[in-house]
Short mmCIF file of C-alpha atoms in Angstrom, two decimals:
data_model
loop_
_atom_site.label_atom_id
_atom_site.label_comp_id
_atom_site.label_asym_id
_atom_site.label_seq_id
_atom_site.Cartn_x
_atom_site.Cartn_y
_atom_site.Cartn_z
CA UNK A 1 -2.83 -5.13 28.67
CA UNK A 2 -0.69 -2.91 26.11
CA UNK A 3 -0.16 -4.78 22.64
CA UNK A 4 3.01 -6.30 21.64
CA UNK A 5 4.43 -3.48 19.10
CA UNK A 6 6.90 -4.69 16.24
CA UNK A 7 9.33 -2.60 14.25
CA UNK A 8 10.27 -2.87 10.53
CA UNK A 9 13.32 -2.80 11.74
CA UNK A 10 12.75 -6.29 13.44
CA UNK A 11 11.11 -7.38 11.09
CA UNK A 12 12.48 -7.53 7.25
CA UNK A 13 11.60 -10.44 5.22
CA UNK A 14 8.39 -11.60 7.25
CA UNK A 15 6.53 -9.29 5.57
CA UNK A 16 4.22 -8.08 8.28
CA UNK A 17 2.80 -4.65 8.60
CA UNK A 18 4.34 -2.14 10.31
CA UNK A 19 5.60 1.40 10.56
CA UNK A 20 9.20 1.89 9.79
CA UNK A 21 11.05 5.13 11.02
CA UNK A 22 14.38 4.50 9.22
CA UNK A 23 13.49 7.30 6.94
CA UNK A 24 16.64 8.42 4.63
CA UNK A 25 16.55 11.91 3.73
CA UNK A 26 15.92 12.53 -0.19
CA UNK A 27 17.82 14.16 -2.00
CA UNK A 28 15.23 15.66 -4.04
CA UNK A 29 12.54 17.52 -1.63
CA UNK A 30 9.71 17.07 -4.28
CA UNK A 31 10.33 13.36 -3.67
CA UNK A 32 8.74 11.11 -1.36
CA UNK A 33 10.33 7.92 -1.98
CA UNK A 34 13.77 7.64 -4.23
CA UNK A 35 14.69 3.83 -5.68
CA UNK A 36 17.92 4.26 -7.18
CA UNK A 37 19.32 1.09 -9.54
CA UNK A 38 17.66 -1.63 -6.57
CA UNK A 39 17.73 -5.05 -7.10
CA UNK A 40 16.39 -7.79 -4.83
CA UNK A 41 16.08 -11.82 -5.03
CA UNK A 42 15.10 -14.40 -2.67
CA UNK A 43 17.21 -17.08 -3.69
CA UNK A 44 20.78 -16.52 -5.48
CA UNK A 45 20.39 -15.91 -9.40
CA UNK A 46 17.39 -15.43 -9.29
CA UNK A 47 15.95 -11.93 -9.19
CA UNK A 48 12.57 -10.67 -8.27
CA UNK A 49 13.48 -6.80 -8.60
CA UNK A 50 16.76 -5.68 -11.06
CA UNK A 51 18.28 -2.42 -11.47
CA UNK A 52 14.67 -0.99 -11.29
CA UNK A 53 14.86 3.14 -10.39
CA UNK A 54 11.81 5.68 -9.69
CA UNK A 55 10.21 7.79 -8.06
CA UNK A 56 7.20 8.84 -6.41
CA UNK A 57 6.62 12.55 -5.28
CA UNK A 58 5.38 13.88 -2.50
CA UNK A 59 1.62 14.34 -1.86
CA UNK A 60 1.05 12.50 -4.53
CA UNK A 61 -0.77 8.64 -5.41
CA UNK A 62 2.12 6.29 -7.39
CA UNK A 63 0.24 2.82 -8.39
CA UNK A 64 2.42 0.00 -9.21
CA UNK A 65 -0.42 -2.49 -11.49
CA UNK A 66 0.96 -5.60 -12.55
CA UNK A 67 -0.30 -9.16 -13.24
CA UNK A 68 0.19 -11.66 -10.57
CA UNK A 69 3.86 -12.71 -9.30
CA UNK A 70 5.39 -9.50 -11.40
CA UNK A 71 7.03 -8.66 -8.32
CA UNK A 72 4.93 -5.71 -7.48
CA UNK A 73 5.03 -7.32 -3.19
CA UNK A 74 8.10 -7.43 -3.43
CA UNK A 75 8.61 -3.64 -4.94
CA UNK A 76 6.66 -2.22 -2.40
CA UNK A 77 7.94 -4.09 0.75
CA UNK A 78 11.44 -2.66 -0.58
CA UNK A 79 9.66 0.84 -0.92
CA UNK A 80 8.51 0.07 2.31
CA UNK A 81 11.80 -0.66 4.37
CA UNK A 82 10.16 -4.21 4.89
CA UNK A 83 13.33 -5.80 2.95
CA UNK A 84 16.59 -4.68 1.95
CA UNK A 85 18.20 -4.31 -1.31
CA UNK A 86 20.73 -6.18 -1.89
CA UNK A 87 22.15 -3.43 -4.55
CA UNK A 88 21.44 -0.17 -4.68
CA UNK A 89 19.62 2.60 -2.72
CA UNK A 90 15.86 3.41 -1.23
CA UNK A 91 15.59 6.58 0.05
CA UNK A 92 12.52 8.15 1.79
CA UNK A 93 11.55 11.49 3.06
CA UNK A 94 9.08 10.76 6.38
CA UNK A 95 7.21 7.91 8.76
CA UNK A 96 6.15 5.04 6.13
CA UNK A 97 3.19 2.95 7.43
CA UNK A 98 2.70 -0.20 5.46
CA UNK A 99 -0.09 -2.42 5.10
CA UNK A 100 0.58 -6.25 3.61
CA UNK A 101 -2.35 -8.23 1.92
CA UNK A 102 -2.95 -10.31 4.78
CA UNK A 103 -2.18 -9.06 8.48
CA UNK A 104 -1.09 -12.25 10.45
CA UNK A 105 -1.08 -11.91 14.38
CA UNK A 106 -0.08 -14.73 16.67
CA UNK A 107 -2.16 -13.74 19.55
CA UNK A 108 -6.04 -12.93 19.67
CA UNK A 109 -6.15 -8.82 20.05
CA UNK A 110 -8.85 -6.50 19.70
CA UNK A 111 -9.25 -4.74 16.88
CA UNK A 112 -8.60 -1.25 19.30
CA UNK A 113 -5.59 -2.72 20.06
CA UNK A 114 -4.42 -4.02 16.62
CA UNK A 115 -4.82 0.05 15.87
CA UNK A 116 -2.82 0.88 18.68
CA UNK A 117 -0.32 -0.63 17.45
CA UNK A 118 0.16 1.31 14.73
CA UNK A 119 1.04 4.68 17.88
CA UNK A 120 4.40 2.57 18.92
CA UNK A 121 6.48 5.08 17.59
CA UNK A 122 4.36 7.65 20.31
CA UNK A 123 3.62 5.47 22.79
CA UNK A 124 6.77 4.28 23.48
CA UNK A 125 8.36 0.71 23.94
CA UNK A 126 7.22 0.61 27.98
CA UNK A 127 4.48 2.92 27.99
CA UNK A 128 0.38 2.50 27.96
CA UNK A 129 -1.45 3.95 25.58
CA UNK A 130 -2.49 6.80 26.72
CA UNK A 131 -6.07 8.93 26.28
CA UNK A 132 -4.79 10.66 23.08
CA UNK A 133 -3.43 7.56 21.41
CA UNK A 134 -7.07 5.67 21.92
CA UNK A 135 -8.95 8.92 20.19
CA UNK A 136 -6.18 8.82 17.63
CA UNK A 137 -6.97 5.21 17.55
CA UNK A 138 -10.71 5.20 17.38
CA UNK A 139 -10.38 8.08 14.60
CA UNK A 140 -8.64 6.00 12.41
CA UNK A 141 -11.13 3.29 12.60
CA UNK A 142 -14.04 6.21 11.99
CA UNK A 143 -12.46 6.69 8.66
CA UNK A 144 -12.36 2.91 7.34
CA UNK A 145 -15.77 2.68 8.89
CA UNK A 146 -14.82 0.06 11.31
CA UNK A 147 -15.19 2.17 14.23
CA UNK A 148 -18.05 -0.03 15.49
CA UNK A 149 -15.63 -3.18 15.93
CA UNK A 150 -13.15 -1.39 18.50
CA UNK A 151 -13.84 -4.28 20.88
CA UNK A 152 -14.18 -7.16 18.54
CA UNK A 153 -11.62 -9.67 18.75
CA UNK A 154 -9.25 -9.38 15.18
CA UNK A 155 -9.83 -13.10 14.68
CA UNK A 156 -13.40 -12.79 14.23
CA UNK A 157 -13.47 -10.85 11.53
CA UNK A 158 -14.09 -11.31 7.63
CA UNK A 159 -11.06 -10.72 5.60
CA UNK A 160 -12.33 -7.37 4.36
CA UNK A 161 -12.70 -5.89 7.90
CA UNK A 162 -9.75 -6.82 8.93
CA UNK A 163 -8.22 -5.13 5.95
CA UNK A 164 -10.01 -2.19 7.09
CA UNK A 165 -8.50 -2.61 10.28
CA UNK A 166 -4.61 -3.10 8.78
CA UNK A 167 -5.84 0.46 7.00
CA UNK A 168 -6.87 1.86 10.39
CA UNK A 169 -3.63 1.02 11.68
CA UNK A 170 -1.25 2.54 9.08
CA UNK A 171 -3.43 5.55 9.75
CA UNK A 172 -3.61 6.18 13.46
CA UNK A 173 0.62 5.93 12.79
CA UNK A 174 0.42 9.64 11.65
CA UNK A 175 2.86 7.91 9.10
CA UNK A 176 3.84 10.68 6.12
CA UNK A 177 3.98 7.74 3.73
CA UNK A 178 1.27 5.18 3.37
CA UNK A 179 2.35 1.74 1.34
CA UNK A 180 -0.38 -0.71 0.67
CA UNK A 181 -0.36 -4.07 -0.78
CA UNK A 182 -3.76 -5.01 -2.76
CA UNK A 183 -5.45 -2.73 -0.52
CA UNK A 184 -8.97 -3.46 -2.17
CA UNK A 185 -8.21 -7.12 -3.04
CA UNK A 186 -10.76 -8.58 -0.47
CA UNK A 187 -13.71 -5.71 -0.38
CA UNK A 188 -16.83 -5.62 -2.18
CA UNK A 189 -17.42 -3.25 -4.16
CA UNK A 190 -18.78 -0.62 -1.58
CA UNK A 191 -15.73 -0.72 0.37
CA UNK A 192 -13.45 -0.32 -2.64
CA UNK A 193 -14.84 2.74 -3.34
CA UNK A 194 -14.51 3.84 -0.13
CA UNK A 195 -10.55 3.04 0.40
CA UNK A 196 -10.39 4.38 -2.93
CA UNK A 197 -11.46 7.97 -2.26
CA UNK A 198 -9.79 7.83 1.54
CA UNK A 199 -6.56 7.20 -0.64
CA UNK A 200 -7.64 10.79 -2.37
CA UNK A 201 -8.96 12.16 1.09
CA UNK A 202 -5.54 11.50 2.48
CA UNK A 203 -3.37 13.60 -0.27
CA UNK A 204 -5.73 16.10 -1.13
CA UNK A 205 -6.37 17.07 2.78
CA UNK A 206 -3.60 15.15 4.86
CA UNK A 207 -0.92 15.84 1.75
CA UNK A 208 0.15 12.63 2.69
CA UNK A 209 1.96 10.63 -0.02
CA UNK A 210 0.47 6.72 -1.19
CA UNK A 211 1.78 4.28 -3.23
CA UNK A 212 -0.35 0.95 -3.42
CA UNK A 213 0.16 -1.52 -5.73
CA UNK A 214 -3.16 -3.09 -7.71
CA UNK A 215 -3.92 -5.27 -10.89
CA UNK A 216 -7.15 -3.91 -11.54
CA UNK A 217 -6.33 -0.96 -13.88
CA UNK A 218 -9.10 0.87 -13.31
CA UNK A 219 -8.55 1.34 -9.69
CA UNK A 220 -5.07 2.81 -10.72
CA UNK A 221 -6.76 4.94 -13.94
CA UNK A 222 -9.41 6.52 -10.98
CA UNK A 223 -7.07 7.71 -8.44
CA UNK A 224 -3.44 7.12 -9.44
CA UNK A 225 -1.34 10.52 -10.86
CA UNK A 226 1.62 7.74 -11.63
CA UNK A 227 1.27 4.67 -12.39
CA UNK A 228 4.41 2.15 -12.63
CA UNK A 229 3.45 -1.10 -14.71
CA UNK A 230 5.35 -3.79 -13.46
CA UNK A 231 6.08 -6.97 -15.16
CA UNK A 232 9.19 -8.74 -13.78
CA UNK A 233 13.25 -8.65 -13.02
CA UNK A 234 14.32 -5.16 -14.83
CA UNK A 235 10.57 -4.56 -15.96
CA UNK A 236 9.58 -1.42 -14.33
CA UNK A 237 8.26 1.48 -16.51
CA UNK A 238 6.64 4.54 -14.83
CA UNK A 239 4.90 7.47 -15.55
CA UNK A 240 2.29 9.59 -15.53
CA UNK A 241 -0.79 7.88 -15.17
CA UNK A 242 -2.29 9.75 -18.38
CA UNK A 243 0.70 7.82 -20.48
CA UNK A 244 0.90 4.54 -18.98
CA UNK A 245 -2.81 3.41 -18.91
CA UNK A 246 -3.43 3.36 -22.62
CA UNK A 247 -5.31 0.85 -23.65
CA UNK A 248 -2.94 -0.92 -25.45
CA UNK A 249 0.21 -0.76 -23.08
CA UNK A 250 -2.62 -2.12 -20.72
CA UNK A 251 -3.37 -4.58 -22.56
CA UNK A 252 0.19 -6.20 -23.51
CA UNK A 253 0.84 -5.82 -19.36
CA UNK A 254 -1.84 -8.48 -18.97
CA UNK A 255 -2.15 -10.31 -21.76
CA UNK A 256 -5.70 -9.63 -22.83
CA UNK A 257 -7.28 -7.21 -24.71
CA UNK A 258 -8.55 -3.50 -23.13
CA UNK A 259 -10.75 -0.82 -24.10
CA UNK A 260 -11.70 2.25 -22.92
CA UNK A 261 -15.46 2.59 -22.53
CA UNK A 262 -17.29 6.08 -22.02
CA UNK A 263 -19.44 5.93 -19.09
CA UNK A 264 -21.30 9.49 -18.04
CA UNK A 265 -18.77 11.69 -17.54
CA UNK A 266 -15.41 9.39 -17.78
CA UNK A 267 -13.41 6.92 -19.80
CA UNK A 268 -13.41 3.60 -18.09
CA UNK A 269 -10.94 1.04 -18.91
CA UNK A 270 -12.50 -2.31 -18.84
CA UNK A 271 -10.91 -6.19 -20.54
CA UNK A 272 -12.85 -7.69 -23.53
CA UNK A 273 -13.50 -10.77 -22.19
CA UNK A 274 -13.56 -13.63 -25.04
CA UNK A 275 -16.59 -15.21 -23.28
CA UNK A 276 -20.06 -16.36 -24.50
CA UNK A 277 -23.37 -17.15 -23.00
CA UNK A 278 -24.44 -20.35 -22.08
#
């Protein structure tokens, strides 16, 4: 049985993953993704995102790092097409695929067809999935390693894998854009590294462009070229990553102190935690 396939279209303040294809063209063609002056709040008065602008180019990785409840969710489901400003302008230059923290679904799938879900754009809205969209499928899994657990059912799995899976599906979209939420939030550290260097993977060979959003600076400092810190309404400074993730400026975004340490080859940032033994 083919998968029930949902559109960001249909879908703008739930928050669930999808693939939008309400691309705007931009008017810069260096640009991936344009916010100009947008502004967003759930409840009247009380803004989430205000008057915040940037932009993040094309085959490039933009990370938006911010404590938790800066908004940076919200930020990205507007970069996203997942909500809609209520002032101002998000523009965007191909197919975004986005990938939420948690990927709810109301009826027990297999993780095959959780991926396929992610081809609705090429499948069609009466159509099976046909030969090509399963090998797309099953390649997209290969890459997050998950291509073992085709035929599991999604609600078996650990909250990791079926990260890996939400990954797998933005993938097998073919989407120009990738946005992820936390992406790494519930891996160990194996896994982190590897969604870490498929982010690279995917510009450097796919010159596809990613923005995820992170509070763990130095997931941004590894593979981010821009880096946005985020830290509320009409908070939103960005730049390149070389800039923004001084120690410092780190350190004031999180309210604790940060050091660069020099490990082999590179400069790590990493808090000093005010901690002792025993």
């Amino acid at each position: 049985m083919r998968p029930c396939l949902r559109w960001c279209s249909g879908d703008r303040r739930r928050g669930g993953g999808c693939v939008s294809d309400e691309s705007t063209p931009v008017a810069v063609n260096t640009d991936a993704i344009v916010l100009r002056d947008v502004s967003f709040a759930y409840r009247a008065g009380t803004p989430v995102i205000a008057h915040c602008s940037l932009r993040a180019p094309r085959g490039r990785i933009l990370a938006l790092l911010g404590p938790n409840g800066s908004g940076k969710t919200t930020l990205l489901k507007l970069i996203a097409g997942a909500l809609a400003p209520e002032h101002g302008v998000v523009e965007r230059s191909g197919l975004v695929g986005y990938v939420p923290q948690l990927l709810h679904l109301n009826f027990a799938y297999s993780v095959l067809d959780v991926v396929l879900m992610g081809r609705a754009r090429q499948i069609g809205l009466f159509a099976t999935p046909s030969r090509r969209d399963v090998d797309a499928a099953m390649t997209a899994l290969g890459r997050v390693g998950m291509r073992g657990f085709a035929e599991r059912s999604f609600d078996e799995l650990s909250g990791g894998e079926r990260q890996l899976v939400a990954l797998a599906r933005a993938l097998a979209a073919h989407a120009e854009i990738l946005v992820l939420d936390e992406p790494t939030s519930a891996l160990d550290l194996r896994h982190q590294e590897m969604v870490l260097q498929w982010m690279q993977a995917l510009v450097r060979e796919d010159g596809l462009t990613v923005v995820f959003s992170t509070h763990q600076p130095q997931h941004a400092d590894a593979v981010a070229h821009e880096v946005a810190l985020v830290q509320g309404p009409g908070h939103v400074d960005v730049g390149p990553a070389a800039r923004m993730l001084d120690a410092d400026v780190v350190g004031r975004l999180f309210g604790v102190e940060i050091q660069r340490v020099r490990v082999d080859t590179l400069d790590v940032l990493t808090p000093r935690w005010k901690l002792r033994r025993g």
